[in-house]
Coordinates of C-alpha atoms (C1' of nucleotides) in Angstrom, one line a residue:
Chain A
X26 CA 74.1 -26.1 -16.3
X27 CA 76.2 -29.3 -17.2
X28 CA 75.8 -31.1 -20.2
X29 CA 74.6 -34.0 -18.7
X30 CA 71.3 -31.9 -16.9
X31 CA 71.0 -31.3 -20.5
X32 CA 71.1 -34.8 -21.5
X33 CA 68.6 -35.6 -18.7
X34 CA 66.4 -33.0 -19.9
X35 CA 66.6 -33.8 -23.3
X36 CA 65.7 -37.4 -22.5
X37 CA 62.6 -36.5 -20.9
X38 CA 61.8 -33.6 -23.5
X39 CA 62.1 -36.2 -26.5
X40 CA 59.6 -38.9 -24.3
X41 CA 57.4 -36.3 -24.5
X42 CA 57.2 -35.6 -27.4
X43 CA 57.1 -39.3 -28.4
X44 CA 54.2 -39.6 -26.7
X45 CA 52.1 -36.7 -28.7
X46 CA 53.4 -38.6 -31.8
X47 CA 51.4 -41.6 -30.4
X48 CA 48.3 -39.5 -30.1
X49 CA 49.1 -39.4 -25.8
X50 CA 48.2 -35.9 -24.4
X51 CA 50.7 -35.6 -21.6
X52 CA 48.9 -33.0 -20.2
X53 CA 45.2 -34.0 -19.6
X54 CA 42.8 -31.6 -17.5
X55 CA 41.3 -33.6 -15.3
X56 CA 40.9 -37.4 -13.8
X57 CA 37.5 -38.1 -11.8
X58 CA 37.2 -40.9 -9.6
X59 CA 40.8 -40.6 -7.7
X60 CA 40.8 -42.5 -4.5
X61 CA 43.4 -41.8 -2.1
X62 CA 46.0 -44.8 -1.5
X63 CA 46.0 -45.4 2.1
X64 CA 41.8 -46.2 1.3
X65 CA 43.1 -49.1 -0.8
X66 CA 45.6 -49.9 2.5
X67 CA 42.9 -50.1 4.9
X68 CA 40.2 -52.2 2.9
X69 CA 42.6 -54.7 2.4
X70 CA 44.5 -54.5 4.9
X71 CA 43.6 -58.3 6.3
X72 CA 44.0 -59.8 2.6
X73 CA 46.6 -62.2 2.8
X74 CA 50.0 -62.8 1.0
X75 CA 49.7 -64.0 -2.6
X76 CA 45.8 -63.7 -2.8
X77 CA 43.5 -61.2 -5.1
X78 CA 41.0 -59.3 -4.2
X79 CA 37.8 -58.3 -6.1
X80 CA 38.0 -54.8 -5.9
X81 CA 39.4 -52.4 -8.6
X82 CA 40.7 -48.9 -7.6
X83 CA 41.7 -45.7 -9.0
X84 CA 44.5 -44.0 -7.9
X85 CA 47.1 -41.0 -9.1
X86 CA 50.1 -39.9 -8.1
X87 CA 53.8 -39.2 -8.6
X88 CA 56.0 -42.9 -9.9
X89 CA 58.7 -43.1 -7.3
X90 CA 60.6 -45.8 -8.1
X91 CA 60.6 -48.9 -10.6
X92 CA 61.6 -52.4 -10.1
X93 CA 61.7 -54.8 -13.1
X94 CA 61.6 -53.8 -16.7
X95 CA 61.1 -56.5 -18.8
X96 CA 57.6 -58.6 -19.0
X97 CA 57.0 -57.4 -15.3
X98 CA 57.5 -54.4 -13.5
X99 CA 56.5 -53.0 -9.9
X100 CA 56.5 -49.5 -9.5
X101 CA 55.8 -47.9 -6.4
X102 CA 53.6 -44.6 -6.7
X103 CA 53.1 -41.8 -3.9
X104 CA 50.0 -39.5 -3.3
X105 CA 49.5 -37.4 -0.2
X106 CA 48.2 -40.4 1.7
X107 CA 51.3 -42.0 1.4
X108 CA 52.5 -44.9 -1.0
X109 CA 51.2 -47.9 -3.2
X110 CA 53.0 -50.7 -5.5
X111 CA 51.9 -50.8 -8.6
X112 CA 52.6 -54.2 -10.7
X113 CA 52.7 -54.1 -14.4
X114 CA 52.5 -57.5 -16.3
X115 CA 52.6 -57.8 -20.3
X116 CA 50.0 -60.3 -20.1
X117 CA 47.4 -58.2 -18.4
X118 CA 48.5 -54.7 -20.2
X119 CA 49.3 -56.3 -23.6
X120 CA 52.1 -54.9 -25.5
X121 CA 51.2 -51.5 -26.4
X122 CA 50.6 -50.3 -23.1
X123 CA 53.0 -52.2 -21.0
X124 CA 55.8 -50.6 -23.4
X125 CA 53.8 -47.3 -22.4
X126 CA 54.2 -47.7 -19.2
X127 CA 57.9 -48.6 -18.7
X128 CA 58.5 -45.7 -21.5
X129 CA 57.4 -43.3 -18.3
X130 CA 60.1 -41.7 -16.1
X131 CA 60.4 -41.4 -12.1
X132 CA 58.6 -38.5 -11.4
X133 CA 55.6 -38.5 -14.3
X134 CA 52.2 -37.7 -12.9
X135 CA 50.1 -41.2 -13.6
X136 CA 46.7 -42.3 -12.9
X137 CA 46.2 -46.1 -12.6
X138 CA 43.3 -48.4 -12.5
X139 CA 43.5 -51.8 -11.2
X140 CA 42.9 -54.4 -9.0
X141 CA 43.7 -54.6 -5.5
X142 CA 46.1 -57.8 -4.5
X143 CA 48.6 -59.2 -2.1
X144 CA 52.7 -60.0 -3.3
X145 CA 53.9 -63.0 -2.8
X146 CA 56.4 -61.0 -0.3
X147 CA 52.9 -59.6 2.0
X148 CA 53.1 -56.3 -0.2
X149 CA 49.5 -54.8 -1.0
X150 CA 49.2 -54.0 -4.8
X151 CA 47.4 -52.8 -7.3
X152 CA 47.8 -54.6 -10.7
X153 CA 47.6 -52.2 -13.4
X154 CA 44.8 -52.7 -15.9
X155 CA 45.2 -48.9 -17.7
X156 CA 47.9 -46.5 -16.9
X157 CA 47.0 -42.7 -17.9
X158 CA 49.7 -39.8 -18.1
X159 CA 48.3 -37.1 -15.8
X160 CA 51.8 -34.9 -16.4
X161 CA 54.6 -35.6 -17.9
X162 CA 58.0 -34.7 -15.2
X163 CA 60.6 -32.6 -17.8
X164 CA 63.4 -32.5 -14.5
X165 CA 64.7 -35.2 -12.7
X166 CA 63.1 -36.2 -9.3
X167 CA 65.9 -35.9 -6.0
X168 CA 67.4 -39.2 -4.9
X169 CA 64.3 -42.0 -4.8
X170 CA 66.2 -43.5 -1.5
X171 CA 68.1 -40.4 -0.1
X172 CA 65.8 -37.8 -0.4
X173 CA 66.7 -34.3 -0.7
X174 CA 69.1 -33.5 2.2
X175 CA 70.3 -29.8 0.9
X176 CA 69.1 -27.7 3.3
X177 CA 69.5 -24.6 0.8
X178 CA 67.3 -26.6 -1.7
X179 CA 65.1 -28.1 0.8
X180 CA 64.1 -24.3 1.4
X181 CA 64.4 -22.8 -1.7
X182 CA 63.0 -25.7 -3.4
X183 CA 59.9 -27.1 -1.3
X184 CA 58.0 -28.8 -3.6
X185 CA 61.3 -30.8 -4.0
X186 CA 61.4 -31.4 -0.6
X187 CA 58.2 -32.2 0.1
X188 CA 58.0 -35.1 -3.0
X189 CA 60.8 -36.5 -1.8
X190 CA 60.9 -36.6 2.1
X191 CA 58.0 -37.8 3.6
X192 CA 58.6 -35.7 7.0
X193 CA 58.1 -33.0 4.9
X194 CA 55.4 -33.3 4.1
X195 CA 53.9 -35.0 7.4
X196 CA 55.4 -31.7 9.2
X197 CA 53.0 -29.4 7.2
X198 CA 49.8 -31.6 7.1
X199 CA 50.4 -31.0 10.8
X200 CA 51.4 -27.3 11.1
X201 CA 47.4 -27.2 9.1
X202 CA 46.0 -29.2 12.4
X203 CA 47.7 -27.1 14.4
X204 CA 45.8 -23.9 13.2
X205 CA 42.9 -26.3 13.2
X206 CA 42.9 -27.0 16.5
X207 CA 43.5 -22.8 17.8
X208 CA 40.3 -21.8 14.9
X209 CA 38.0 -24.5 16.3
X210 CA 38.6 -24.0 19.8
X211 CA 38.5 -20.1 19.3
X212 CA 35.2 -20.4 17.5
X213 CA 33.6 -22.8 20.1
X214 CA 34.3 -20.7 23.2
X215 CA 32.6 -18.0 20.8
X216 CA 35.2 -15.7 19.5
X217 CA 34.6 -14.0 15.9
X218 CA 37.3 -14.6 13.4
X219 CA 37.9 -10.8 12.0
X220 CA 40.7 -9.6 9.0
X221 CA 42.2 -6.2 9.7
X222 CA 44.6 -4.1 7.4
X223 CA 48.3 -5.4 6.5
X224 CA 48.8 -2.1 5.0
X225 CA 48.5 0.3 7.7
X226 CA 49.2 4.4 7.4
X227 CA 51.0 3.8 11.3
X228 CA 52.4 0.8 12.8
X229 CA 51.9 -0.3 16.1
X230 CA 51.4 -2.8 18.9
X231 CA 54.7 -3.5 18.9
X232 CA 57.9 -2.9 19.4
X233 CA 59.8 -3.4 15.8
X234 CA 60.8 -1.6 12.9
X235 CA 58.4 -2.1 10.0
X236 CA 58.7 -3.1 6.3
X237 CA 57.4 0.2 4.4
X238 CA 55.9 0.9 1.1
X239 CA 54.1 3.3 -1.2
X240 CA 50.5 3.7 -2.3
X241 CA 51.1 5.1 -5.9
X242 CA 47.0 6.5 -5.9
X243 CA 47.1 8.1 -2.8
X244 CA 50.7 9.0 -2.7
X245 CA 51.4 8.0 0.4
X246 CA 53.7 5.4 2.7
X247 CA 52.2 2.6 4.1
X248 CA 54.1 0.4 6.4
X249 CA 53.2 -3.8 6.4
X250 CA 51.7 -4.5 9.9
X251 CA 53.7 -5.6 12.9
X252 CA 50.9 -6.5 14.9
X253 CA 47.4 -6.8 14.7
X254 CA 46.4 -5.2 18.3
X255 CA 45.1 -1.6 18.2
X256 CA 42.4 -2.3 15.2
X257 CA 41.5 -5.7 17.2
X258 CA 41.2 -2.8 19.9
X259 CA 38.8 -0.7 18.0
X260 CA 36.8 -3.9 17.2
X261 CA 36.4 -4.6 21.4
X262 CA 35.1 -0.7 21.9
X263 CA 32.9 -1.7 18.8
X264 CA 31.6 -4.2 20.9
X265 CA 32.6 -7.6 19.5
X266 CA 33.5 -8.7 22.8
X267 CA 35.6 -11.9 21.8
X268 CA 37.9 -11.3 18.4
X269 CA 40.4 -12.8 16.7
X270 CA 43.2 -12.6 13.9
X271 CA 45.2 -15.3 12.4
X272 CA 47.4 -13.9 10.1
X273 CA 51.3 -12.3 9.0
X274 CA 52.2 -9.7 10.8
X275 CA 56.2 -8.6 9.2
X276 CA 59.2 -7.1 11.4
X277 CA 61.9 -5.9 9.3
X278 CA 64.2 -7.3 11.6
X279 CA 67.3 -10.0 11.3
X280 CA 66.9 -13.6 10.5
X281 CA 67.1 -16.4 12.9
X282 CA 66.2 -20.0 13.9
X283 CA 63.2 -18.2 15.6
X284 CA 62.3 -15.2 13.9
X285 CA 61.7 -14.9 10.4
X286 CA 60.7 -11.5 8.5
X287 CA 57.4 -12.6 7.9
X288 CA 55.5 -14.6 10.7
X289 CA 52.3 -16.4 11.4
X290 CA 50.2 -14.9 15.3
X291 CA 47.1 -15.2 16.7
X292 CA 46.1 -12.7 18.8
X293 CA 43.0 -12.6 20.6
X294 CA 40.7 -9.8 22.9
X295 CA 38.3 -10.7 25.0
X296 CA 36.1 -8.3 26.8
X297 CA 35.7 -8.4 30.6
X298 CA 38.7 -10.4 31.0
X299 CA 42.0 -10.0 32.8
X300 CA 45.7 -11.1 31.5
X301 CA 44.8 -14.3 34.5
X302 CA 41.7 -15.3 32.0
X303 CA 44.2 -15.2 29.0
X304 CA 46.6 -17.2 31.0
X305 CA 44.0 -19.6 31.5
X306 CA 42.7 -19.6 28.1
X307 CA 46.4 -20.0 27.0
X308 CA 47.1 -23.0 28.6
X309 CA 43.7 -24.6 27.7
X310 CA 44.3 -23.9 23.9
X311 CA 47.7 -25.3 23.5
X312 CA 47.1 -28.1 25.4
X313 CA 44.0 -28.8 23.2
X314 CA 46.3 -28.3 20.3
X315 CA 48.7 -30.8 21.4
X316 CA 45.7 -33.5 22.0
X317 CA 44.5 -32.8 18.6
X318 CA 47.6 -33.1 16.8
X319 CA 49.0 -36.3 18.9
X320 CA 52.1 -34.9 20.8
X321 CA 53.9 -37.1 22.1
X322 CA 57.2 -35.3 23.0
X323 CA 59.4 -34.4 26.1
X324 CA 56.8 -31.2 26.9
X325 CA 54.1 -31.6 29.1
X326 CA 51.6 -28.8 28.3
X327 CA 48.6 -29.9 30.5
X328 CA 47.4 -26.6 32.3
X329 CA 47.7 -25.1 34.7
X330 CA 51.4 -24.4 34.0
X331 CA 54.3 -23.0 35.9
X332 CA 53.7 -19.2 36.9
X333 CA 56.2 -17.0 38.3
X334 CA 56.7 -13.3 38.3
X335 CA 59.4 -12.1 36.2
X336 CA 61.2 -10.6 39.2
X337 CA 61.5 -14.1 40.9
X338 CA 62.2 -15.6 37.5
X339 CA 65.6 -12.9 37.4
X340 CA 66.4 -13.5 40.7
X341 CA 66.5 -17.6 40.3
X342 CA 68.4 -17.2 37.4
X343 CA 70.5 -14.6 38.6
X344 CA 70.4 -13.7 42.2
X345 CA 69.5 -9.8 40.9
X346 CA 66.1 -8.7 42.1
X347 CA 65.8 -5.8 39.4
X348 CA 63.2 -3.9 41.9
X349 CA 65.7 -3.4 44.4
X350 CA 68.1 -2.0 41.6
X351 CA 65.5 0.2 40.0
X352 CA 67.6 2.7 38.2
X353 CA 69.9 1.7 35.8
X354 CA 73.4 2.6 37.0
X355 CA 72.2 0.5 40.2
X356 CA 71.6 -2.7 37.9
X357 CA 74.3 -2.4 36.2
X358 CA 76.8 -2.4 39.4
X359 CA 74.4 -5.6 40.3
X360 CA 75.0 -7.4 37.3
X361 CA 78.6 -6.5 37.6
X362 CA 78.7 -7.6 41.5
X363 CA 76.9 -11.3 40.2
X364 CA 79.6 -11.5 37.4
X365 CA 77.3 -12.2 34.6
X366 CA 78.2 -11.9 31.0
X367 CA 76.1 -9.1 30.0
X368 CA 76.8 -6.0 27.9
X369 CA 75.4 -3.2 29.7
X370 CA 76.5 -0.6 27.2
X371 CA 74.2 1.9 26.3
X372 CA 71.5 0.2 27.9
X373 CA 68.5 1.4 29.5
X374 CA 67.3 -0.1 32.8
X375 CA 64.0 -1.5 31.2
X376 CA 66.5 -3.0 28.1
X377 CA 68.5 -4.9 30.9
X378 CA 65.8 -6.2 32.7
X379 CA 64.9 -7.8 29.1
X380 CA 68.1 -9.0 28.1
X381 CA 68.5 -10.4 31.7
X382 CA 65.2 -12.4 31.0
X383 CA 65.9 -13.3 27.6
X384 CA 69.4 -14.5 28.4
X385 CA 69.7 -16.1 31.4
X386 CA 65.5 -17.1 32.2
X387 CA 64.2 -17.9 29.0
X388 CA 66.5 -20.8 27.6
X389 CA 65.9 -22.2 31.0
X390 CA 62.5 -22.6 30.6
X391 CA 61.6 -26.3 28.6
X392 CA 58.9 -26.7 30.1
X393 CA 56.1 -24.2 29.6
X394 CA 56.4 -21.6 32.4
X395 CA 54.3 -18.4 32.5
X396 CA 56.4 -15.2 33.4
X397 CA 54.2 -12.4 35.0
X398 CA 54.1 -9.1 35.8
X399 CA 56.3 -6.4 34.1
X400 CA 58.2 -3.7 34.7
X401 CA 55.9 -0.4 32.4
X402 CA 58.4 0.7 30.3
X403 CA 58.8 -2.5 28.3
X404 CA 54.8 -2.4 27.6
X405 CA 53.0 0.4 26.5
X406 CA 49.6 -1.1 25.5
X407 CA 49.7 -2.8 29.2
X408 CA 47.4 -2.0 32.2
X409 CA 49.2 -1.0 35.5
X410 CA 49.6 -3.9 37.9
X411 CA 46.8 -3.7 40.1
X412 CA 48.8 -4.1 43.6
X413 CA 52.5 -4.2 42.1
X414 CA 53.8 -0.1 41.4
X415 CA 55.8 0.2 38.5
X416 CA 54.8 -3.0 37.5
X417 CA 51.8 -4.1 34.6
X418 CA 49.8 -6.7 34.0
X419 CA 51.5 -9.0 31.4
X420 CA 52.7 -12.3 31.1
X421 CA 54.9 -14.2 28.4
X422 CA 54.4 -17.5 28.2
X423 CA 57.5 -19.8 27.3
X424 CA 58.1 -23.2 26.4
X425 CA 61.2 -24.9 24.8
X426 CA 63.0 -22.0 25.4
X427 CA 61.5 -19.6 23.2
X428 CA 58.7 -17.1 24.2
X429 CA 55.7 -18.2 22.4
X430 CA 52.6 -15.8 23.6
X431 CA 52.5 -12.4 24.8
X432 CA 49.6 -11.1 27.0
X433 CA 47.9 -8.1 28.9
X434 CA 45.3 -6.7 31.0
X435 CA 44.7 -4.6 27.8
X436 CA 45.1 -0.5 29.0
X437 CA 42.0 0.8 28.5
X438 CA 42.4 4.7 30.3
X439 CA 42.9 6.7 27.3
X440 CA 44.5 9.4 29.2
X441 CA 47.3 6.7 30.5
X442 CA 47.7 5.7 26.8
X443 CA 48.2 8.6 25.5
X444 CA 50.9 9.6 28.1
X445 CA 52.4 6.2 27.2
X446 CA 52.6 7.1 23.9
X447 CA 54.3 10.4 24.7
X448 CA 56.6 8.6 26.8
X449 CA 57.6 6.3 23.3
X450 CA 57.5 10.1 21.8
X451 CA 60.4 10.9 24.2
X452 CA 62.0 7.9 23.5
X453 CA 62.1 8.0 19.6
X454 CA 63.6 11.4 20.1
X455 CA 66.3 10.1 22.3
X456 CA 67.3 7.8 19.3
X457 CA 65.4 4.7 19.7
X458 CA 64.2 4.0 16.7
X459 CA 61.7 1.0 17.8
X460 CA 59.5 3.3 19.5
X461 CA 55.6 3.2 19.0
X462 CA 54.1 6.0 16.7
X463 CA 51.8 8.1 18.6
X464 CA 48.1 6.9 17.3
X465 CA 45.3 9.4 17.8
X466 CA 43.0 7.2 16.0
X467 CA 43.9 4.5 18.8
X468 CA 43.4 6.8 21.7
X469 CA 40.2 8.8 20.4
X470 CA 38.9 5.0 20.1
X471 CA 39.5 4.1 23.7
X472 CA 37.9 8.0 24.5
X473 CA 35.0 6.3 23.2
X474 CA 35.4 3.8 26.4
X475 CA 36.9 0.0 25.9
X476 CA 35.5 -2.6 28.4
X477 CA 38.4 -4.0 30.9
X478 CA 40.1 -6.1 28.1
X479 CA 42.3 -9.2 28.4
X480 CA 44.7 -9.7 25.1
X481 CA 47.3 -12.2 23.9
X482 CA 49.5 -12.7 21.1
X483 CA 50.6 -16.4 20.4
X484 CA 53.5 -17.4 17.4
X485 CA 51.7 -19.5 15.4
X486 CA 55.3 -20.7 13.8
X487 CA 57.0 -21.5 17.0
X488 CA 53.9 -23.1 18.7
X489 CA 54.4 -25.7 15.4
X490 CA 58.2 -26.1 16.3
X491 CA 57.5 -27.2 19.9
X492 CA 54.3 -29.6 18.5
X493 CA 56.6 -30.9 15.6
X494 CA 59.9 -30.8 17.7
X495 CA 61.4 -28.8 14.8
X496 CA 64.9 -26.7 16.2
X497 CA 64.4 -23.7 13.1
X498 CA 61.3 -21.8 12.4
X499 CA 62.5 -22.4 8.8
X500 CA 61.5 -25.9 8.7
X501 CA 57.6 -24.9 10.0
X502 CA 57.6 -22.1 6.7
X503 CA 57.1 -23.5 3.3
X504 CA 58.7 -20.7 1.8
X505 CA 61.1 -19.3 4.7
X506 CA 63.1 -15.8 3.3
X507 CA 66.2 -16.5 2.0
X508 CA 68.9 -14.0 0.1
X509 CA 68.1 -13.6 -3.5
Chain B
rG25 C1' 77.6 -5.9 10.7
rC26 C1' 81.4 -9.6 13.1
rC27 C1' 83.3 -14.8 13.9
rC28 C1' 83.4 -20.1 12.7
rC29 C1' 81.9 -24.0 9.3
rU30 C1' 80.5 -25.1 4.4
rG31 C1' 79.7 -25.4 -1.4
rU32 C1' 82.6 -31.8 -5.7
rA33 C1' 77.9 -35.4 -11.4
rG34 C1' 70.5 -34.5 -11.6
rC35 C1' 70.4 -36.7 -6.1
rU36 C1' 73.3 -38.9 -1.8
rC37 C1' 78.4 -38.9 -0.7
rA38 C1' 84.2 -40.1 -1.4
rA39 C1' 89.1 -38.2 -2.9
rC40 C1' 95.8 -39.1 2.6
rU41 C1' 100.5 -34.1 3.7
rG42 C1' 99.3 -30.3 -3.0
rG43 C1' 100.2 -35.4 -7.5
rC44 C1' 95.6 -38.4 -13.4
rA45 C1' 88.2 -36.2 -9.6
rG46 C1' 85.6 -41.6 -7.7
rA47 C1' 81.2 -44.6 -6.1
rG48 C1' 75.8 -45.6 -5.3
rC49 C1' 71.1 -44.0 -7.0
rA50 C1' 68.7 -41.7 -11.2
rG51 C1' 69.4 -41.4 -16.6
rC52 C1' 71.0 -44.3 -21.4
rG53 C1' 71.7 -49.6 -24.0
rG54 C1' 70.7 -54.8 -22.8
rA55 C1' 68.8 -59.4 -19.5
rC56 C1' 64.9 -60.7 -16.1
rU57 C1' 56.7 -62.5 -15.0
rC58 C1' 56.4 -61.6 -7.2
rU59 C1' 60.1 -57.3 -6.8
rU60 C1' 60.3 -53.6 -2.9
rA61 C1' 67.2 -49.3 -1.5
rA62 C1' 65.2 -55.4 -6.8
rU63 C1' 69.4 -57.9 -9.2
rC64 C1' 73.0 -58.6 -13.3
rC65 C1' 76.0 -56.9 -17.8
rG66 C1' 77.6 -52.5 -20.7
rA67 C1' 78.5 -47.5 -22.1
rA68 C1' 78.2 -42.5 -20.6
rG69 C1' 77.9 -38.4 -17.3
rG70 C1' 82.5 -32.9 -14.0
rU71 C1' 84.3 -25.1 -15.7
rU72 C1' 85.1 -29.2 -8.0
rG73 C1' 80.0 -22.0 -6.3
rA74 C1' 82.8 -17.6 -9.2
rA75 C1' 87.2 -14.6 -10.1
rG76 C1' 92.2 -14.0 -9.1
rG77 C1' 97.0 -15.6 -6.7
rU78 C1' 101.1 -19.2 -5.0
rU79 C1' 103.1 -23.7 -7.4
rC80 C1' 106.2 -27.8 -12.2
rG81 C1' 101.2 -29.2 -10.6
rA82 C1' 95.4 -26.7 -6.7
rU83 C1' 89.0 -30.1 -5.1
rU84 C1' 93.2 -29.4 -1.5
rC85 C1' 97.1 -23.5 0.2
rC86 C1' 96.1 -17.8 0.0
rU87 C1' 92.8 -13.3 -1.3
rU88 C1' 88.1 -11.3 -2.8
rC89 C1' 83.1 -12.1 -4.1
rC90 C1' 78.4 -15.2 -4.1
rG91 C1' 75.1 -18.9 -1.7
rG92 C1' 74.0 -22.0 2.6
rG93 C1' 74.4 -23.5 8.0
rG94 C1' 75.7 -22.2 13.1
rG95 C1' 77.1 -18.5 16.7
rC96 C1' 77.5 -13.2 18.4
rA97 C1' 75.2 -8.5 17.9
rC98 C1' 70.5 -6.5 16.6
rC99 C1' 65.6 -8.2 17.0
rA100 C1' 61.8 -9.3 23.2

RNA sequence: GCCCCUGUAGCUCAACUGGCAGAGCAGCGGACUCUUAAUCCGAAGGUUGAAGGUUCGAUUCCUUCCGGGGGCACCA
């Protein structure tokens, strides 16, 4: 650390201490009576230029900037409801505390009381009557005009960010509606909010390797959950007919703009459903989401959305229809024959049929487009189509070009499970290593006989990058992972 | 893991083809009783991410390492 930080520090240090020589505690515990800035803004809000008002308020916040210095200053002070001037004159404060006040640094915790007035310039005020030190600031606040623009210590840093750039901290006060919006909704068409393990002796619902650790007392590995689906299971055969999870799972997988190791989904279950009632359910919820928070971007998510089977989907993209190529040396000579750029090394038919969807369908699809009907070896917790073989009944939803919700006509034969799970038996043995564990827990649960189920699995994080336009799931996660 | 870009004062940014590392804000000293990116005067503030190398001379060129961003691969 440079000198000057030190200097900077120093400064601040020896304020501090200057005021506990004047018998100031810098760090009081508590100031009642706070009122929230933007109240002040709105009962004055038709008081006009250069007149008083009779009201005194109480406010708190962080000093942002400071205008003036000598008899009169104006100092502009920010709480979460956004920002108030503050003006200081030596003939209303008196000596003492006027040389207080301009003794405090950008950044200092204050609490003010005063009374509301007008500038000369149309600028709403409050003129300070008593100025309290609610917690001294040792470190230099970012740039009071620039903000913090360091992505690295935007990230690293957040409370940085989020005192300094007001987006900031407008973009998380509306992630919070967001999951608002999907509780409330969930709750009023009478699903039960429910909290299942993170630690889990097996892993499943999902296809991803998971983040493991040790219980010391039992001596055993547990792994961190990567999906919340089979216990949300058990709680349908219990017979909580409408449940759901807001939560982390964790995927030990890379780092991207849309996938971060740790990750925010709702999944829901609801008995005596289909993956069509999810659809619809889908639709209704984010487009209630996007009324509730005020979107007002390029995405129209009124229901009902765009369906289309994931067959059609390839073939518009790509001219390939994948069910007339259903083995995988036969895809692969169709990919070659439509001269797409796609590695087909090592590649399983199934695994092709994804990467054709995820390469060439899903960044087509801004708009929100529901993609139906899946071939059964990409889903193993999927019920078989009910007209369509080979195929099952799921359907990702995408929107922005990202897949943001998942969904089944939830298996509920626990003899067709439980050859599925063999099937991810053979598959692990063959070297995959994202296979589903075999869970006898799982199956002896649906033995016990699940209702027909429907299921669905929405990213809570990239739902909030297409509400808040955001391009990185890193700017929707306080605290996004980042190398040590 | 691979490729490209990037790292300069507390913050925001400059610095030509390799030639003394500079400004604004913040901070410090001073002036100012309606300013709002306040203004004005003054002084200060740097191991240019780290370590090596080439060179008379490196922020600049080369190598390695570290951090960050983007892309590819992986991950639906």
């Amino acid at each position: 650390m440079g000198s000057e930080t030190s200097e900077l520090l120093a400064t601040r240090r020896a304020k501090l201490e200057r005021l506990r020589a004047e018998g100031v505690e810098p760090f009081p515990h508590a100031f009642p009576g706070v009122v929230p800035v933007a109240a002040v803004h709105e009962a004055h809000a038709d008081l006009p230029a250069g007149e008083d008002s009779d009201a005194r308020y109480r406010v708190a916040g962080r000093l942002h900037a400071r205008r003036g210095q000598g008899k009169m200053a104006f100092l502009d002070l920010d709480d979460r409801s956004g920002r108030l001037q503050l003006q200081a004159k030596l003939d209303v404060l008196g000596p003492e505390r006027m040389a207080r006040l301009l003794e405090l640094d950008l950044g200092d915790i204050v609490g003010v009381d005063g009374l509301a007035f007008r500038s000369k310039r149309g600028e709403l005020s409050l003129r300070a009557e008593d100025v309290t030190v609610l917690a001294k600031s040792l470190r230099p606040p970012p740039d009071k005009h620039h903000g913090l623009q360091d992505v690295e210590t935007r990230f690293r840093r957040r409370e940085l960010d989020l005192m300094a750039n007001e987006e900031a901290r407008e973009l998380f006060l509306t992630r919070a509606r967001v999951i608002t919006a999907v509780r409330r909704q969930l709750d009023e068409a009478g699903f039960v909010e429910v909290e299942t393990p993170v630690l889990q002796p097996l892993y499943g619902g999902a296809l991803a390797r998971p983040f493991t650790t040790h219980h010391n007392a039992l001596d055993r590995t547990l792994y961190l959950r990567i999906a919340t689906e089979l216990y949300l299971k058990r709680l349908i055969v219990g017979g909580l007919e409408r449940v759901y999870e807001l939560a982390k799972d964790f995927r030990n997988e890379g780092i991207s703009y849309k996938h971060n190791p740790e990750f925010t989904m709702l999944e829901w279950y609801e008995a005596y459903a289909d993956y069509n009632d999810a659809a619809a359910r889908l639709e209704a919820l984010v487009a209630g989401v996007a009324q509730a928070i005020g979107y007002e971007g390029e995405i129209d998510f009124t229901a009902p959305w765009r369906r289309v089977t994931l067959v059609a989907a390839i073939r518009e993209a790509t001219g390939i229809d994948v069910l007339e190529h259903r083995d995988r040396d036969a895809l692969v000579a169709a990919i070659r024959a439509a001269g797409l750029d796609l590695p087909v090394e090592d590649r399983s038919w199934p695994q092709l049929v994804d990467d054709l969807l995820s390469k060439h369908v899903e960044p087509e699809l801004v708009q929100p487009t529901i993609v139906m009907d899946y071939p059964v070896e990409l889903s193993p917790f999927a019920k078989a189509h009910r007209t369509q073989p080979g195929l099952v009944e799921r359907f990702e939803a995408f929107a922005g070009g990202m897949e943001i919700a998942n969904a089944f006509t939830e298996l509920n034969d626990p003899d067709v499970q439980r050859e599925r799970f063999e099937a991810q038996l053979r598959l692990a043995g063959a070297g995959d290593d994202e296979t589903q564990p075999y869970d006898e827990v799982f199956v002896e649960a649906l033995e016990q006989g699940m209702p027909p189920t429907g299921g669905l699995g929405l990213g809570i994080d990239r739902l909030t990058m297409l509400m808040t336009g955001r391009r990185s799931i890193r700017e929707v996660v306080l605290f996004p992972a980042m190398r040590d």
